[in-house]
Amino acid sequence: MKLNELKIGESGIIKKIYAKEPLKSKLLSMGFARGEKVKVLKHTLAKNTFDVDINGVNVALREEEAKEIKVERKNNERN
Amino acid sequence: MKEIKIALVGQPNVGKSHLINSISGATLHVGNFSGVTVEKKEVEFERNGYNLKLIDLPGTYSLHPYTPEEKVTKDFLLNEEYDLILNVIDSNQIEKNLIFSFQVADLNKPMVIAFNMYDEYSRGGGEIDTDKFFKLINIMAQNVSAKEKFGLEELFNKVIKTYEGKNTPRVYYSEIIEEEIENVKEKIKEVKFDKRFTAIRLLEEDEDIYKLVHEKPWYIDLVSQLQESKKVIRNEYDNDDVKEIFFEERLALSKGIVTQIAKKAKKETLSEKIDKILIHPILGLPIFLFVMWAIFQLTFDVGAIPANYIGAGFSAFGEWVGGLLPNGLVKESLVNGVIPAVGAVVMFLPNILILFLGINLLEQTGYMARAAYVMDGVLKKFGLQGRAFIPLVSGFGCSVPAYMAARTLKNPKDRLITMLVIGFMSCGARLPIYILLVSAFFAPAIQGDVMFAIYIGGALTGLIVAKILRVVLFKGEPEPFVMELPKYRFPRLKAILFDLWVKTKMFLKKAGTFIAISAFTIWFLSSFPRENIVKEYSVKIEQVKSVDKKAALEEEMNQKILENSYIAHIGKAIEPIFRPLDLGWREDVSLLAGLAAKETVVSTMAVLYGAGNADETSKSLIEKIRNAMPFTAAVAMIIIVMFYSPCVAAMSTFYAEVPQMVWKIFYTIYPNVFAYIAAFIAVSLIKIFS
């Protein structure tokens, strides 16, 4: 599944970054790397823009960019 | 005294500029990096017999640059002369920050790391062992807090020690990668960078370095080794993207080091709690709009108070200068031309400062990033980005700070589109023109609605034009929106005041130079040629006795001078162009004068219609233009003022911010064409339906 398919409060482990350069480098430098845990903190009403936590860093990104990140949902995640 | 030149680098929001402001006994210079309008701060201070010179480079996430600012940092690190790199890190985000540190460490220059915000980190129970850090990768580091001013002196001692010992980092990647780095390194002969660094960057597919070695005679030999090495790495890591492999390599290294040197702090939750309200899916937008509304209220209401005093100050100054100088051209040009014009511009300084204070506060507290998050969905529909909202709204105040505020847009295309439509947000100086024309030509009951329609119409047109520009001229993928939402922080008063002081200085410098010169030009064009008229009238004036008559004749003379001036000739020459819009030469000239400053449109109309020193509320001027201008001309004039080029001050700001000649030319022409066509359509429609 893709990052934009996670619900608010859900976490996932990043499996792959589909994005092409230069967006890929940008995402990598923000911490979106394979194996990292990402949590959806919030999204706007229309699910246009997402606010996610990656390794303690708060990052806003659009649905288009979230689609470029493949994740595997982590179950029973509460914190 | 020996100078140590230090490049100050770090990711955004690590408190780099805060650190600079906390150094005691330092002097600061602000300038620009050559060729770009990115602000360059340099700090100098003495420690242990050395003169330390810090150059603050723009915040950068990576040495694979994404924004123009990041490119500036990379270019500086690669091409400029410096002795040492000081890398500032946010202790709360060591893992992410170190990835960039390792890229910088590859340069093999003397390097020191400052773990900043250590106060916050240690309060949460965190600890960093800098001795162990040094043992692991040979980079001296210091825990510091720019806010609470600890660790700074120790940091500079380590800087000096590192410099004296020529101590360079020893960051090593995993065996397979190191082996390939060695293999590539062997093929590199002479190059201006460190060979290991060159090898790493080539493996990472850094275009800049690639271009550098491309011309070398040993390139062919190198390129086959490079292919071979990349193949080995790709196979070993089962990933086609070597850049990504290096990134993951650095992340793994970073995590490994962090577990060895750092005790993690408890997670800070305050920001999350504030965000629950401020970027709430439903409440977020209204809260944001309220914040912006409040800032604009302050900008105009509070800003108007000192503005009046400044205006009065300038007219008193003008009188004082007038009394001091002997009669003549110098006095006339200063008192009638330059001083009032510069005064009219400086009057906006309080508004500008308040607006910038507001924007600064938004930026420093971390709310600006949230505003962009909240607005992004709306602006995306018009091909713009969340961050574009700030400069666009600033445009209602004055285009000059709005163009500067557009710097917060990192992407050049987004920045350009935003800057191209800022002029459609009617600035404060156009208000008197609207008031004059609306009160002359519309029924009192609907005047308020008309004013509102003018402002909203301008803004909507701007957004639509932005969309058109995006579709027609900036085709392709919409720009990605990936932005860190930094932690909420208390603003730092000293830094804000200093920033405002710098803005003030730059603004006054511009007012004193560019605006003064252009005001002089307009004055000259509207006062000459006049020799014959003056001759004729001076005889007449001498003949009459009464003071009133003398004054009346003088008024008549000035009127004649203006009507025969160069600017009137220009007005009459261009009259045919504007005739389809029903505008007469007086309106044409007023609009032209408006290019110098929008304030001059009303005063020029007043002079050309012989209404003396009338302002927008003057009954006689309103009556005069109501009788002289057709309704269609009034509508045409309003529309032109809404859309045509802003004043020279704004235009020169745009020219300074946008380097490409093509866009300077486009920016100079298209608003005027647009305004003309829009006015023509409106006039035609009125004629058809009436």
mmCIF file of N, CA and C in Angstrom, chain B residues 587-656:
data_model
loop_
_atom_site.group_PDB
_atom_site.id
_atom_site.type_symbol
_atom_site.label_atom_id
_atom_site.label_comp_id
_atom_site.label_asym_id
_atom_site.label_seq_id
_atom_site.Cartn_x
_atom_site.Cartn_y
_atom_site.Cartn_z
ATOM 1 N N GLU B 587 -5.304 61.804 -18.320
ATOM 2 C CA GLU B 587 -5.342 60.495 -17.678
ATOM 3 C C GLU B 587 -4.111 59.682 -18.066
ATOM 4 N N ASP B 588 -3.747 59.777 -19.342
ATOM 5 C CA ASP B 588 -2.581 59.022 -19.811
ATOM 6 C C ASP B 588 -1.338 59.413 -19.017
ATOM 7 N N VAL B 589 -1.160 60.738 -18.878
ATOM 8 C CA VAL B 589 0.021 61.215 -18.155
ATOM 9 C C VAL B 589 -0.038 60.785 -16.690
ATOM 10 N N SER B 590 -1.230 60.880 -16.092
ATOM 11 C CA SER B 590 -1.358 60.484 -14.694
ATOM 12 C C SER B 590 -0.991 59.011 -14.525
ATOM 13 N N LEU B 591 -1.470 58.202 -15.445
ATOM 14 C CA LEU B 591 -1.157 56.773 -15.358
ATOM 15 C C LEU B 591 0.345 56.543 -15.536
ATOM 16 N N LEU B 592 0.926 57.299 -16.464
ATOM 17 C CA LEU B 592 2.385 57.181 -16.652
ATOM 18 C C LEU B 592 3.117 57.583 -15.379
ATOM 19 N N ALA B 593 2.664 58.694 -14.791
ATOM 20 C CA ALA B 593 3.297 59.146 -13.544
ATOM 21 C C ALA B 593 3.137 58.082 -12.468
ATOM 22 N N GLY B 594 2.020 57.357 -12.545
ATOM 23 C CA GLY B 594 1.776 56.289 -11.579
ATOM 24 C C GLY B 594 2.828 55.194 -11.639
ATOM 25 N N LEU B 595 3.558 55.140 -12.735
ATOM 26 C CA LEU B 595 4.633 54.154 -12.814
ATOM 27 C C LEU B 595 5.764 54.523 -11.861
ATOM 28 N N ALA B 596 5.909 55.813 -11.578
ATOM 29 C CA ALA B 596 6.931 56.222 -10.613
ATOM 30 C C ALA B 596 6.468 55.881 -9.209
ATOM 31 N N ALA B 597 5.229 56.208 -8.919
ATOM 32 C CA ALA B 597 4.641 55.864 -7.630
ATOM 33 C C ALA B 597 3.144 56.059 -7.790
ATOM 34 N N LYS B 598 2.376 55.112 -7.292
ATOM 35 C CA LYS B 598 0.926 55.179 -7.485
ATOM 36 C C LYS B 598 0.326 56.422 -6.813
ATOM 37 N N GLU B 599 1.032 56.920 -5.798
ATOM 38 C CA GLU B 599 0.553 58.110 -5.105
ATOM 39 C C GLU B 599 0.438 59.304 -6.063
ATOM 40 N N THR B 600 1.275 59.315 -7.080
ATOM 41 C CA THR B 600 1.329 60.491 -7.947
ATOM 42 C C THR B 600 0.168 60.555 -8.938
ATOM 43 N N VAL B 601 -0.613 59.483 -9.066
ATOM 44 C CA VAL B 601 -1.706 59.504 -10.046
ATOM 45 C C VAL B 601 -2.713 60.595 -9.675
ATOM 46 N N VAL B 602 -3.146 60.587 -8.421
ATOM 47 C CA VAL B 602 -4.147 61.557 -7.988
ATOM 48 C C VAL B 602 -3.586 62.978 -8.048
ATOM 49 N N SER B 603 -2.363 63.151 -7.559
ATOM 50 C CA SER B 603 -1.820 64.509 -7.546
ATOM 51 C C SER B 603 -1.565 65.016 -8.967
ATOM 52 N N THR B 604 -1.171 64.137 -9.871
ATOM 53 C CA THR B 604 -0.970 64.551 -11.253
ATOM 54 C C THR B 604 -2.299 64.956 -11.898
ATOM 55 N N MET B 605 -3.331 64.153 -11.652
ATOM 56 C CA MET B 605 -4.658 64.512 -12.179
ATOM 57 C C MET B 605 -5.070 65.873 -11.656
ATOM 58 N N ALA B 606 -4.834 66.082 -10.368
ATOM 59 C CA ALA B 606 -5.217 67.346 -9.756
ATOM 60 C C ALA B 606 -4.523 68.511 -10.452
ATOM 61 N N VAL B 607 -3.228 68.356 -10.689
ATOM 62 C CA VAL B 607 -2.478 69.435 -11.322
ATOM 63 C C VAL B 607 -2.944 69.641 -12.764
ATOM 64 N N LEU B 608 -3.111 68.542 -13.475
ATOM 65 C CA LEU B 608 -3.460 68.655 -14.892
ATOM 66 C C LEU B 608 -4.872 69.202 -15.080
ATOM 67 N N TYR B 609 -5.747 68.930 -14.103
ATOM 68 C CA TYR B 609 -7.087 69.504 -14.175
ATOM 69 C C TYR B 609 -7.149 70.851 -13.475
ATOM 70 N N GLY B 610 -5.988 71.337 -13.066
ATOM 71 C CA GLY B 610 -5.918 72.677 -12.489
ATOM 72 C C GLY B 610 -6.659 72.810 -11.181
ATOM 73 N N ALA B 611 -6.675 71.742 -10.385
ATOM 74 C CA ALA B 611 -7.413 71.800 -9.122
ATOM 75 C C ALA B 611 -6.508 72.158 -7.960
ATOM 76 N N GLY B 612 -5.335 72.669 -8.272
ATOM 77 C CA GLY B 612 -4.423 73.042 -7.198
ATOM 78 C C GLY B 612 -3.951 71.829 -6.432
ATOM 79 N N ASN B 613 -3.723 72.024 -5.150
ATOM 80 C CA ASN B 613 -3.207 70.918 -4.354
ATOM 81 C C ASN B 613 -4.333 70.034 -3.836
ATOM 82 N N ALA B 614 -5.122 69.529 -4.738
ATOM 83 C CA ALA B 614 -6.270 68.745 -4.303
ATOM 84 C C ALA B 614 -5.842 67.337 -3.929
ATOM 85 N N ASP B 615 -6.529 66.750 -2.953
ATOM 86 C CA ASP B 615 -6.332 65.339 -2.697
ATOM 87 C C ASP B 615 -7.613 64.602 -3.092
ATOM 88 N N GLU B 616 -7.697 63.333 -2.748
ATOM 89 C CA GLU B 616 -8.807 62.534 -3.279
ATOM 90 C C GLU B 616 -10.181 62.945 -2.745
ATOM 91 N N THR B 617 -10.186 63.696 -1.615
ATOM 92 C CA THR B 617 -11.490 64.070 -1.067
ATOM 93 C C THR B 617 -11.968 65.424 -1.589
ATOM 94 N N SER B 618 -11.100 66.088 -2.344
ATOM 95 C CA SER B 618 -11.426 67.431 -2.796
ATOM 96 C C SER B 618 -12.643 67.436 -3.711
ATOM 97 N N LYS B 619 -13.629 68.229 -3.327
ATOM 98 C CA LYS B 619 -14.874 68.326 -4.088
ATOM 99 C C LYS B 619 -14.623 68.813 -5.512
ATOM 100 N N SER B 620 -13.769 69.843 -5.606
ATOM 101 C CA SER B 620 -13.612 70.462 -6.918
ATOM 102 C C SER B 620 -13.014 69.479 -7.923
ATOM 103 N N LEU B 621 -12.053 68.676 -7.481
ATOM 104 C CA LEU B 621 -11.434 67.727 -8.401
ATOM 105 C C LEU B 621 -12.454 66.676 -8.834
ATOM 106 N N ILE B 622 -13.227 66.194 -7.863
ATOM 107 C CA ILE B 622 -14.234 65.185 -8.193
ATOM 108 C C ILE B 622 -15.206 65.746 -9.227
ATOM 109 N N GLU B 623 -15.647 66.985 -8.993
ATOM 110 C CA GLU B 623 -16.589 67.591 -9.944
ATOM 111 C C GLU B 623 -15.954 67.802 -11.306
ATOM 112 N N LYS B 624 -14.694 68.258 -11.268
ATOM 113 C CA LYS B 624 -14.014 68.518 -12.546
ATOM 114 C C LYS B 624 -13.871 67.267 -13.381
ATOM 115 N N ILE B 625 -13.446 66.178 -12.746
ATOM 116 C CA ILE B 625 -13.258 64.979 -13.577
ATOM 117 C C ILE B 625 -14.603 64.376 -13.958
ATOM 118 N N ARG B 626 -15.623 64.575 -13.111
ATOM 119 C CA ARG B 626 -16.942 64.047 -13.461
ATOM 120 C C ARG B 626 -17.436 64.723 -14.739
ATOM 121 N N ASN B 627 -17.140 66.028 -14.869
ATOM 122 C CA ASN B 627 -17.570 66.740 -16.062
ATOM 123 C C ASN B 627 -16.692 66.445 -17.266
ATOM 124 N N ALA B 628 -15.390 66.200 -16.995
ATOM 125 C CA ALA B 628 -14.458 66.072 -18.113
ATOM 126 C C ALA B 628 -14.372 64.642 -18.657
ATOM 127 N N MET B 629 -14.521 63.661 -17.762
ATOM 128 C CA MET B 629 -14.314 62.276 -18.212
ATOM 129 C C MET B 629 -15.632 61.562 -18.426
ATOM 130 N N PRO B 630 -15.726 60.776 -19.516
ATOM 131 C CA PRO B 630 -16.908 59.928 -19.651
ATOM 132 C C PRO B 630 -16.846 58.762 -18.646
ATOM 133 N N PHE B 631 -17.981 58.147 -18.351
ATOM 134 C CA PHE B 631 -18.049 57.032 -17.411
ATOM 135 C C PHE B 631 -17.124 55.894 -17.840
ATOM 136 N N THR B 632 -17.122 55.640 -19.152
ATOM 137 C CA THR B 632 -16.288 54.546 -19.672
ATOM 138 C C THR B 632 -14.823 54.798 -19.350
ATOM 139 N N ALA B 633 -14.401 56.062 -19.430
ATOM 140 C CA ALA B 633 -13.000 56.375 -19.147
ATOM 141 C C ALA B 633 -12.675 56.072 -17.689
ATOM 142 N N ALA B 634 -13.620 56.372 -16.800
ATOM 143 C CA ALA B 634 -13.392 56.111 -15.379
ATOM 144 C C ALA B 634 -13.219 54.617 -15.131
ATOM 145 N N VAL B 635 -14.108 53.825 -15.744
ATOM 146 C CA VAL B 635 -14.005 52.368 -15.594
ATOM 147 C C VAL B 635 -12.671 51.873 -16.156
ATOM 148 N N ALA B 636 -12.340 52.392 -17.342
ATOM 149 C CA ALA B 636 -11.079 51.981 -17.966
ATOM 150 C C ALA B 636 -9.904 52.305 -17.038
ATOM 151 N N MET B 637 -9.946 53.475 -16.446
ATOM 152 C CA MET B 637 -8.831 53.892 -15.603
ATOM 153 C C MET B 637 -8.726 53.008 -14.351
ATOM 154 N N ILE B 638 -9.876 52.714 -13.740
ATOM 155 C CA ILE B 638 -9.859 51.831 -12.572
ATOM 156 C C ILE B 638 -9.239 50.484 -12.945
ATOM 157 N N ILE B 639 -9.685 49.940 -14.063
ATOM 158 C CA ILE B 639 -9.189 48.611 -14.455
ATOM 159 C C ILE B 639 -7.698 48.658 -14.752
ATOM 160 N N ILE B 640 -7.269 49.725 -15.421
ATOM 161 C CA ILE B 640 -5.832 49.819 -15.711
ATOM 162 C C ILE B 640 -5.030 49.891 -14.419
ATOM 163 N N VAL B 641 -5.499 50.700 -13.465
ATOM 164 C CA VAL B 641 -4.773 50.814 -12.195
ATOM 165 C C VAL B 641 -4.737 49.470 -11.467
ATOM 166 N N MET B 642 -5.816 48.701 -11.597
ATOM 167 C CA MET B 642 -5.842 47.384 -10.955
ATOM 168 C C MET B 642 -4.751 46.456 -11.485
ATOM 169 N N PHE B 643 -4.469 46.551 -12.775
ATOM 170 C CA PHE B 643 -3.644 45.509 -13.379
ATOM 171 C C PHE B 643 -2.300 45.955 -13.939
ATOM 172 N N TYR B 644 -2.122 47.238 -14.242
ATOM 173 C CA TYR B 644 -0.886 47.575 -14.951
ATOM 174 C C TYR B 644 0.316 47.554 -14.014
ATOM 175 N N SER B 645 1.500 47.793 -14.589
ATOM 176 C CA SER B 645 2.744 47.664 -13.830
ATOM 177 C C SER B 645 2.689 48.433 -12.521
ATOM 178 N N PRO B 646 3.244 47.849 -11.458
ATOM 179 C CA PRO B 646 3.323 48.602 -10.202
ATOM 180 C C PRO B 646 4.378 49.705 -10.329
ATOM 181 N N CYS B 647 4.679 50.368 -9.221
ATOM 182 C CA CYS B 647 5.596 51.514 -9.289
ATOM 183 C C CYS B 647 7.042 51.064 -9.523
ATOM 184 N N VAL B 648 7.914 52.006 -9.840
ATOM 185 C CA VAL B 648 9.310 51.653 -10.127
ATOM 186 C C VAL B 648 9.994 50.973 -8.947
ATOM 187 N N ALA B 649 9.635 51.380 -7.735
ATOM 188 C CA ALA B 649 10.257 50.760 -6.572
ATOM 189 C C ALA B 649 9.961 49.265 -6.580
ATOM 190 N N ALA B 650 8.686 48.929 -6.834
ATOM 191 C CA ALA B 650 8.307 47.525 -6.879
ATOM 192 C C ALA B 650 8.974 46.832 -8.056
ATOM 193 N N MET B 651 8.975 47.512 -9.220
ATOM 194 C CA MET B 651 9.574 46.895 -10.403
ATOM 195 C C MET B 651 11.057 46.622 -10.188
ATOM 196 N N SER B 652 11.753 47.587 -9.578
ATOM 197 C CA SER B 652 13.191 47.363 -9.391
ATOM 198 C C SER B 652 13.434 46.247 -8.384
ATOM 199 N N THR B 653 12.501 46.087 -7.420
ATOM 200 C CA THR B 653 12.638 44.961 -6.500
ATOM 201 C C THR B 653 12.499 43.652 -7.265
ATOM 202 N N PHE B 654 11.495 43.619 -8.146
ATOM 203 C CA PHE B 654 11.308 42.411 -8.962
ATOM 204 C C PHE B 654 12.567 42.130 -9.786
ATOM 205 N N TYR B 655 13.093 43.180 -10.430
ATOM 206 C CA TYR B 655 14.294 42.984 -11.254
ATOM 207 C C TYR B 655 15.452 42.436 -10.421
ATOM 208 N N ALA B 656 15.549 42.919 -9.181
ATOM 209 C CA ALA B 656 16.654 42.472 -8.329
ATOM 210 C C ALA B 656 16.463 41.012 -7.903
#
